[in-house]
Each structure stands twice: as structure tokens, then as C-alpha cells.
XYZ file of C-alpha atoms in Angstrom:
174
model
C 8.461 2.413 -5.965
C 9.366 5.881 -7.192
C 12.527 7.850 -6.646
C 11.265 11.276 -5.578
C 13.275 14.469 -5.332
C 11.911 16.903 -2.771
C 13.504 20.366 -3.075
C 13.057 23.061 -0.466
C 13.495 26.812 -0.530
C 13.562 27.557 3.175
C 14.714 30.669 5.038
C 14.304 29.710 8.695
C 14.233 25.922 8.151
C 10.513 25.293 8.497
C 9.890 24.336 4.866
C 12.823 21.948 5.208
C 11.112 20.470 8.287
C 7.961 19.849 6.245
C 10.052 18.223 3.498
C 11.762 15.936 6.003
C 8.366 14.997 7.454
C 7.136 14.199 3.921
C 10.262 12.126 3.298
C 9.580 10.048 6.410
C 5.940 9.523 5.407
C 6.881 8.569 1.854
C 9.673 6.230 2.896
C 7.205 4.469 5.214
C 5.210 3.825 2.016
C 8.301 2.300 0.327
C 9.194 5.350 -1.765
C 12.799 6.424 -2.218
C 13.138 10.121 -1.364
C 15.969 12.615 -1.597
C 15.534 15.970 0.164
C 17.728 18.800 -1.123
C 17.977 22.554 -0.602
C 17.363 24.728 -3.635
C 20.989 25.823 -3.416
C 22.294 22.258 -3.930
C 19.937 20.273 -6.161
C 21.179 17.025 -7.718
C 20.624 16.242 -11.417
C 16.865 15.981 -11.974
C 17.336 13.215 -14.535
C 18.043 10.747 -11.733
C 14.505 11.032 -10.343
C 11.064 9.801 -11.341
C 9.200 12.693 -9.701
C 10.150 16.187 -8.558
C 8.390 18.306 -5.942
C 9.340 21.726 -4.639
C 8.373 23.372 -1.352
C 8.984 27.081 -0.893
C 8.402 29.522 1.919
C 7.226 33.085 1.678
C 9.628 35.799 2.828
C 8.481 39.408 2.983
C 5.460 38.590 0.865
C 7.251 36.703 -1.927
C 8.843 33.447 -2.907
C 12.600 33.887 -3.200
C 14.058 34.907 -6.601
C 16.277 31.786 -6.615
C 13.107 29.677 -6.908
C 12.125 31.346 -10.169
C 15.714 31.129 -11.445
C 15.739 27.394 -10.749
C 12.411 26.924 -12.516
C 13.594 28.897 -15.552
C 16.752 26.789 -15.772
C 14.957 23.430 -15.335
C 11.485 23.965 -16.733
C 11.694 21.245 -19.401
C 12.963 18.662 -16.921
C 10.216 19.580 -14.460
C 7.556 19.240 -17.142
C 8.883 15.869 -18.300
C 7.944 14.012 -15.114
C 5.291 13.985 -12.401
C 5.779 17.103 -10.315
C 4.280 19.377 -7.737
C 4.715 22.457 -5.622
C 3.718 23.575 -2.165
C 3.971 26.988 -0.577
C 4.409 27.680 3.142
C 3.184 30.934 4.646
C 1.629 32.434 7.733
C -1.274 33.675 5.600
C -2.247 30.020 5.044
C -3.129 29.814 8.745
C -6.489 31.332 7.816
C -9.202 28.967 6.568
C -10.148 31.339 3.745
C -6.539 31.391 2.461
C -5.319 27.821 2.939
C -5.997 26.280 -0.482
C -4.100 26.752 -3.741
C -7.178 28.459 -5.204
C -7.640 30.934 -2.326
C -4.045 31.640 -1.323
C -2.775 34.872 -2.875
C 0.868 33.743 -2.718
C 0.103 30.567 -4.655
C -1.886 32.533 -7.209
C 0.988 35.000 -7.539
C 3.420 32.108 -8.013
C 1.257 30.547 -10.727
C 0.952 33.855 -12.574
C 4.726 34.493 -12.453
C 6.045 30.990 -13.111
C 6.364 29.450 -16.557
C 6.121 26.063 -14.788
C 2.582 25.084 -13.862
C 2.960 22.220 -11.366
C 0.578 19.276 -11.612
C 0.044 18.890 -7.848
C -0.381 21.993 -5.676
C -0.831 22.623 -1.966
C -0.505 25.383 0.623
C 0.533 24.897 4.247
C 0.434 27.227 7.211
C 3.899 28.062 8.462
C 5.631 28.495 11.776
C 5.614 31.674 13.827
C 8.629 31.921 16.126
C 9.372 35.532 17.001
C 12.437 34.624 19.075
C 13.937 32.813 16.090
C 13.921 35.953 13.920
C 16.306 38.845 13.809
C 15.101 42.193 15.161
C 14.037 43.570 11.770
C 12.162 40.423 10.692
C 10.536 40.135 14.114
C 9.173 43.678 13.876
C 8.031 43.320 10.274
C 6.237 40.053 11.021
C 4.663 41.439 14.203
C 3.356 44.387 12.198
C 1.926 42.060 9.545
C 0.370 39.909 12.267
C -1.145 43.006 13.863
C -2.679 44.018 10.512
C -3.995 40.496 9.854
C -5.195 39.967 13.432
C -2.640 37.290 14.204
C -0.522 36.747 17.355
C 1.764 39.670 18.189
C 3.206 38.649 21.572
C 6.994 38.612 21.008
C 7.245 35.295 22.881
C 4.844 33.530 20.514
C 5.966 30.252 19.023
C 3.271 28.334 17.156
C 3.040 25.989 14.182
C 0.060 26.692 11.945
C 0.673 23.595 9.820
C -2.169 21.145 9.342
C -0.163 17.913 9.469
C -3.133 15.853 8.244
C -3.076 17.998 5.122
C 0.656 17.301 4.767
C -0.127 13.562 5.023
C -2.699 13.958 2.229
C -0.096 15.736 0.104
C 2.287 12.804 0.631
C -0.391 10.520 -0.778
C -0.867 12.843 -3.754
C 2.880 12.658 -4.365
C 2.716 8.877 -4.513
C -0.283 8.943 -6.847
C 1.123 11.654 -9.165
C 1.688 10.448 -12.698
């Protein structure tokens, strides 16, 4: 049994939801899991493995993610680790792998930490859950990328089977 730390950088709570789902899957496999927001991470030394999930906001991962990585790079490298990114772009089959997702590739080019296990998940589109500015920006992006633009749209683009596979990769990471 491993003690796994699962950190999330979540704006609207969806990446946290994925982390909590992973925790439940991992605990069912007799793993000990702690889920923590990026703003309140416990000491990494108390864990066997560390994984981070981060959402995309306005086309980028949040600066606090990179600050955390810079401050903890050696600890991250010293144990099994991984990273997943959550975005609406990953709803598209041609952009839903670490190799084909531009946000993951951007992360890997900007981060001094190169995680051992990588994955990309489609996010959640909930126009009513956004403020006016975010709603309009996201609707415009969806219009450009031929996604849903109806302001009442609420849809999860997450492939939960893929999340289950990632949970297994977390267990197997060494």
C-alpha cells in the first residue's frame, strides 16, 4: 500500500472533483490517499507518491502551479510522480493525449519538472457556473473551436474510463 498525495489546482472545482474520484478509486484498491488544494499542500516528505492535477484557465495553467513546482522540484523528482491536465480542448479526440494536447506540451516545455506519468482529461462546460466575463470568453472560444455555445449548456467531457486507467497507472508508478 502506498500513501499518495493528490494535489489539485482547480478554479471552478472540476479538477478537484476528478481528484476526489481518483481518491475513491485508489482507496478501493487499498491505497492511502490525501487530496489537497495547491494552496494548502502538506509536507511532501510524508508521502510515497505525488500526483498533481491542474486545470486550464484562459489558455494556461495557473502561475501558482509553476511556483509550487519550482519550490518542490527535488522532492517531486525523488519519488514516483505524475501530472494530469484538465481542459475543454481535450474534449477533441485529436487533442486528448499528452502527446497531442497543446496545453500539456506547453506545460512540459515550461516546467523544470518532467512528470513520470502524464494524462489529459476533458473538462466540464457549465456556462451558468461562470461569471459573465468568463462565460463570454468561453463561449467565444467554443464558437471558434466548434464547441457548444448555448448559454444553458452543462456537459462533462471527461472520459471516466480514462480516469480509471490513470488510477491504475498511479498504483503501478515506481
